[in-house]
Amino acid sequence: DTGVSQDPRHKITKRGQNVTFRCDPISEHNRLYWYRQTLGQGPEFLTYFQNEAQLEKSRLLSDRFSAERPKGSFSTLEIQRTEQGDSAMYLCASSSPPRTNTEAFFGQGTRLTVV
Amino acid sequence: DAKTTQPTSMDCAEGRAANLPCNHSTISGNEYVYWYRQIHSQGPQYIIHGLKNNETNEMASLIITEDRKSSTLILPHATLRDTAVYYCIVRVAGVGTYKYIFGTGTRLKVLA
C-alpha cells in the first residue's frame, strides 16, 4: 500500500475553465476527506465521505465545487468556472472507521494555479 | 473554527529537545488532541495523538495538562529534517465521523 494518492500533483488552468482532481485513499479506509490550503495557512476542511455518502460540506464549498465518491473507493473534486481565488493546494485524506487510535493519512496534494 | 492556538514560530538547536506548546481551552471531554507536521510542499504527516494521558511513540512525546486545556509536543532530539510547520489539532465530532480542524500551526526551524 502506497498511501493516499492524488492526481495530478500540479495543475495550471485559465480562469473560467473546469478542473477535476482525483484522490485514491488507502484501500481499507472508508472515510475520505478533502481540504484546501492557501499559502501560509493551515488546511481548511471542505467535505468528507463515509463510503459513497457525502456526510458534511463546509460553507467554503461553494456551488462551483462538487465532490463525488461513486463506489466508495476513489473520489473526485471538480471546480467549475475556476477563479483566481481558487488557487490553492487541495489535499485529500483517508481514515478507517473512528476508533481510539484512528488517524487520518494525507496525500501529497494537488496544487492548483488559476491564471 | 480552529479550537487551538499555537505560537507562530520557534527555533531549536539541532540535537536539543524541541517543545511546542498548544492551547485548547475549549476542548470537550471526549475530543482528542492530534499533532501533524507539514514539510514544505508535502501533505501533513501524522505524529501523535492523545486524550488525557501522556503519550510517546518513536517520533515524539505528547504531554497533556490535567485540565486538558493545553498540551506540549516534545521532539526529544531535533534534527534539521524536523524543520516543518507543526499543527496542533482538536479532532471534533462531525456528521457520522470526526473532523480534523487545523489552525495556523507553529513554524519550527531547527538550527545547525
CSV table of N, CA and C in Angstrom, one decimal, chain B residues 35-100:
chain,number,residue,atom,x,y,z
B,35,TRP,N,-1.5,15.8,16.7
B,35,TRP,CA,-0.4,16.6,16.1
B,35,TRP,C,0.0,16.1,14.8
B,36,TYR,N,0.1,17.0,13.8
B,36,TYR,CA,0.6,16.7,12.5
B,36,TYR,C,1.7,17.7,12.2
B,37,ARG,N,2.6,17.3,11.2
B,37,ARG,CA,3.6,18.3,10.7
B,37,ARG,C,3.5,18.3,9.2
B,38,GLN,N,4.0,19.4,8.7
B,38,GLN,CA,4.0,19.6,7.2
B,38,GLN,C,5.3,20.2,6.8
B,39,ILE,N,6.0,19.4,6.0
B,39,ILE,CA,7.2,19.8,5.4
B,39,ILE,C,6.9,20.5,4.1
B,40,HIS,N,7.6,21.5,3.7
B,40,HIS,CA,7.2,22.3,2.6
B,40,HIS,C,6.8,21.5,1.4
B,41,SER,N,5.6,21.9,0.9
B,41,SER,CA,5.0,21.3,-0.4
B,41,SER,C,4.6,19.8,-0.2
B,42,GLN,N,4.6,19.3,1.0
B,42,GLN,CA,4.1,17.9,1.2
B,42,GLN,C,2.8,17.9,1.9
B,43,GLY,N,2.1,16.8,2.0
B,43,GLY,CA,0.9,16.7,2.8
B,43,GLY,C,1.2,16.6,4.2
B,44,PRO,N,0.3,16.9,5.1
B,44,PRO,CA,0.5,16.8,6.5
B,44,PRO,C,0.8,15.3,6.9
B,45,GLN,N,1.8,15.2,7.9
B,45,GLN,CA,2.2,13.8,8.3
B,45,GLN,C,1.8,13.7,9.8
B,46,TYR,N,1.1,12.6,10.1
B,46,TYR,CA,0.7,12.3,11.5
B,46,TYR,C,1.9,12.1,12.4
B,47,ILE,N,1.8,12.7,13.6
B,47,ILE,CA,2.9,12.5,14.6
B,47,ILE,C,2.4,11.7,15.8
B,48,ILE,N,1.3,12.2,16.4
B,48,ILE,CA,0.9,11.5,17.7
B,48,ILE,C,-0.5,12.1,18.1
B,49,HIS,N,-1.2,11.4,18.9
B,49,HIS,CA,-2.4,11.9,19.4
B,49,HIS,C,-2.7,11.4,20.8
B,50,GLY,N,-3.6,12.1,21.6
B,50,GLY,CA,-3.9,11.6,22.9
B,50,GLY,C,-5.2,12.3,23.4
B,51,LEU,N,-5.7,11.7,24.5
B,51,LEU,CA,-7.0,12.2,25.1
B,51,LEU,C,-6.7,12.9,26.4
B,52,LYS,N,-6.1,12.2,27.4
B,52,LYS,CA,-5.8,12.8,28.6
B,52,LYS,C,-4.5,12.3,29.2
B,53,ASN,N,-4.0,11.1,28.8
B,53,ASN,CA,-2.8,10.6,29.3
B,53,ASN,C,-1.6,11.1,28.4
B,54,ASN,N,-0.5,11.1,29.0
B,54,ASN,CA,0.7,11.4,28.2
B,54,ASN,C,1.0,10.3,27.2
B,55,GLU,N,1.5,10.6,26.1
B,55,GLU,CA,1.7,9.5,25.1
B,55,GLU,C,3.1,9.7,24.5
B,56,THR,N,3.7,8.6,24.1
B,56,THR,CA,5.0,8.6,23.5
B,56,THR,C,5.1,7.6,22.4
B,57,ASN,N,5.7,7.9,21.3
B,57,ASN,CA,5.9,7.0,20.2
B,57,ASN,C,7.3,7.2,19.7
B,58,GLU,N,7.7,6.6,18.6
B,58,GLU,CA,9.0,6.7,18.0
B,58,GLU,C,9.4,8.1,17.5
B,59,MET,N,8.4,8.9,17.3
B,59,MET,CA,8.6,10.3,16.8
B,59,MET,C,8.7,11.3,17.9
B,60,ALA,N,7.8,11.2,18.9
B,60,ALA,CA,7.6,12.3,19.8
B,60,ALA,C,6.9,11.9,21.1
B,61,SER,N,6.9,12.8,22.0
B,61,SER,CA,6.0,12.6,23.2
B,61,SER,C,5.0,13.7,23.2
B,62,LEU,N,3.9,13.4,23.8
B,62,LEU,CA,2.8,14.4,24.0
B,62,LEU,C,2.4,14.5,25.4
B,63,ILE,N,2.5,15.7,26.0
B,63,ILE,CA,2.2,15.9,27.4
B,63,ILE,C,0.9,16.8,27.4
B,64,ILE,N,-0.1,16.2,28.0
B,64,ILE,CA,-1.4,16.9,28.1
B,64,ILE,C,-1.6,17.3,29.6
B,65,THR,N,-2.0,18.6,29.8
B,65,THR,CA,-2.2,19.0,31.2
B,65,THR,C,-3.4,18.3,31.8
B,66,GLU,N,-3.5,18.3,33.1
B,66,GLU,CA,-4.5,17.6,33.8
B,66,GLU,C,-5.9,18.1,33.5
B,67,ASP,N,-6.0,19.5,33.3
B,67,ASP,CA,-7.3,20.1,32.9
B,67,ASP,C,-7.5,20.0,31.4
B,68,ARG,N,-6.6,19.5,30.7
B,68,ARG,CA,-6.7,19.3,29.2
B,68,ARG,C,-6.8,20.6,28.4
B,69,LYS,N,-6.5,21.7,29.0
B,69,LYS,CA,-6.6,22.9,28.3
B,69,LYS,C,-5.4,23.3,27.5
B,70,SER,N,-4.3,22.5,27.7
B,70,SER,CA,-3.1,22.8,26.9
B,70,SER,C,-2.3,21.5,26.8
B,71,SER,N,-1.4,21.5,25.8
B,71,SER,CA,-0.5,20.3,25.6
B,71,SER,C,0.8,20.8,25.1
B,72,THR,N,1.8,19.9,25.1
B,72,THR,CA,3.1,20.2,24.6
B,72,THR,C,3.6,19.0,23.8
B,73,LEU,N,4.0,19.2,22.6
B,73,LEU,CA,4.7,18.2,21.8
B,73,LEU,C,6.2,18.3,22.0
B,74,ILE,N,6.8,17.2,22.3
B,74,ILE,CA,8.2,17.2,22.5
B,74,ILE,C,8.9,16.3,21.5
B,75,LEU,N,9.8,16.9,20.7
B,75,LEU,CA,10.7,16.2,19.9
B,75,LEU,C,12.0,16.1,20.6
B,76,PRO,N,12.4,14.9,21.1
B,76,PRO,CA,13.5,14.8,22.1
B,76,PRO,C,14.9,15.2,21.6
B,77,HIS,N,15.2,14.9,20.3
B,77,HIS,CA,16.5,15.3,19.8
B,77,HIS,C,16.3,15.8,18.4
B,78,ALA,N,16.0,17.1,18.3
B,78,ALA,CA,15.6,17.6,17.0
B,78,ALA,C,16.8,17.6,16.0
B,79,THR,N,16.4,17.2,14.7
B,79,THR,CA,17.4,17.2,13.6
B,79,THR,C,16.9,18.3,12.6
B,80,LEU,N,17.8,18.5,11.7
B,80,LEU,CA,17.5,19.5,10.6
B,80,LEU,C,16.2,19.1,9.8
B,81,ARG,N,16.0,17.8,9.7
B,81,ARG,CA,14.9,17.3,9.0
B,81,ARG,C,13.5,17.5,9.7
B,82,ASP,N,13.6,17.9,11.0
B,82,ASP,CA,12.4,18.2,11.7
B,82,ASP,C,11.9,19.6,11.5
B,83,THR,N,12.6,20.4,10.7
B,83,THR,CA,12.2,21.7,10.3
B,83,THR,C,10.9,21.6,9.5
B,84,ALA,N,9.8,22.2,10.0
B,84,ALA,CA,8.5,22.0,9.4
B,84,ALA,C,7.5,22.9,10.1
B,85,VAL,N,6.2,22.9,9.6
B,85,VAL,CA,5.1,23.5,10.3
B,85,VAL,C,4.4,22.5,11.1
B,86,TYR,N,4.2,22.7,12.4
B,86,TYR,CA,3.6,21.7,13.3
B,86,TYR,C,2.2,22.2,13.7
B,87,TYR,N,1.2,21.3,13.4
B,87,TYR,CA,-0.2,21.7,13.7
B,87,TYR,C,-0.7,20.9,14.9
B,88,CYS,N,-1.2,21.6,15.8
B,88,CYS,CA,-2.0,21.0,17.0
B,88,CYS,C,-3.4,21.1,16.6
B,89,ILE,N,-4.1,19.9,16.7
B,89,ILE,CA,-5.5,19.8,16.2
B,89,ILE,C,-6.4,19.2,17.2
B,90,VAL,N,-7.6,19.7,17.4
B,90,VAL,CA,-8.6,19.0,18.2
B,90,VAL,C,-9.5,18.3,17.2
B,91,ARG,N,-9.6,17.0,17.3
B,91,ARG,CA,-10.5,16.2,16.5
B,91,ARG,C,-11.9,16.4,17.0
B,92,VAL,N,-12.8,17.0,16.2
B,92,VAL,CA,-14.1,17.3,16.7
B,92,VAL,C,-15.1,16.3,16.0
B,93,ALA,N,-16.3,16.1,16.6
B,93,ALA,CA,-17.3,15.3,16.1
B,93,ALA,C,-18.0,16.0,14.9
B,94,GLY,N,-18.2,15.3,13.8
B,94,GLY,CA,-18.9,15.8,12.7
B,94,GLY,C,-20.1,14.9,12.5
B,95,VAL,N,-20.7,15.0,11.3
B,95,VAL,CA,-21.9,14.1,11.0
B,95,VAL,C,-21.4,12.7,10.6
B,96,GLY,N,-21.5,11.8,11.5
B,96,GLY,CA,-21.2,10.4,11.2
B,96,GLY,C,-19.7,10.1,11.4
B,97,THR,N,-18.9,11.1,11.6
B,97,THR,CA,-17.5,10.7,11.8
B,97,THR,C,-16.8,11.9,12.5
B,98,TYR,N,-15.5,12.0,12.4
B,98,TYR,CA,-14.8,13.1,13.1
B,98,TYR,C,-14.1,14.0,12.0
B,99,LYS,N,-13.9,15.2,12.4
B,99,LYS,CA,-13.2,16.2,11.5
B,99,LYS,C,-11.9,16.6,12.2
B,100,TYR,N,-10.9,16.9,11.4
B,100,TYR,CA,-9.6,17.4,11.9
B,100,TYR,C,-9.6,18.9,11.5
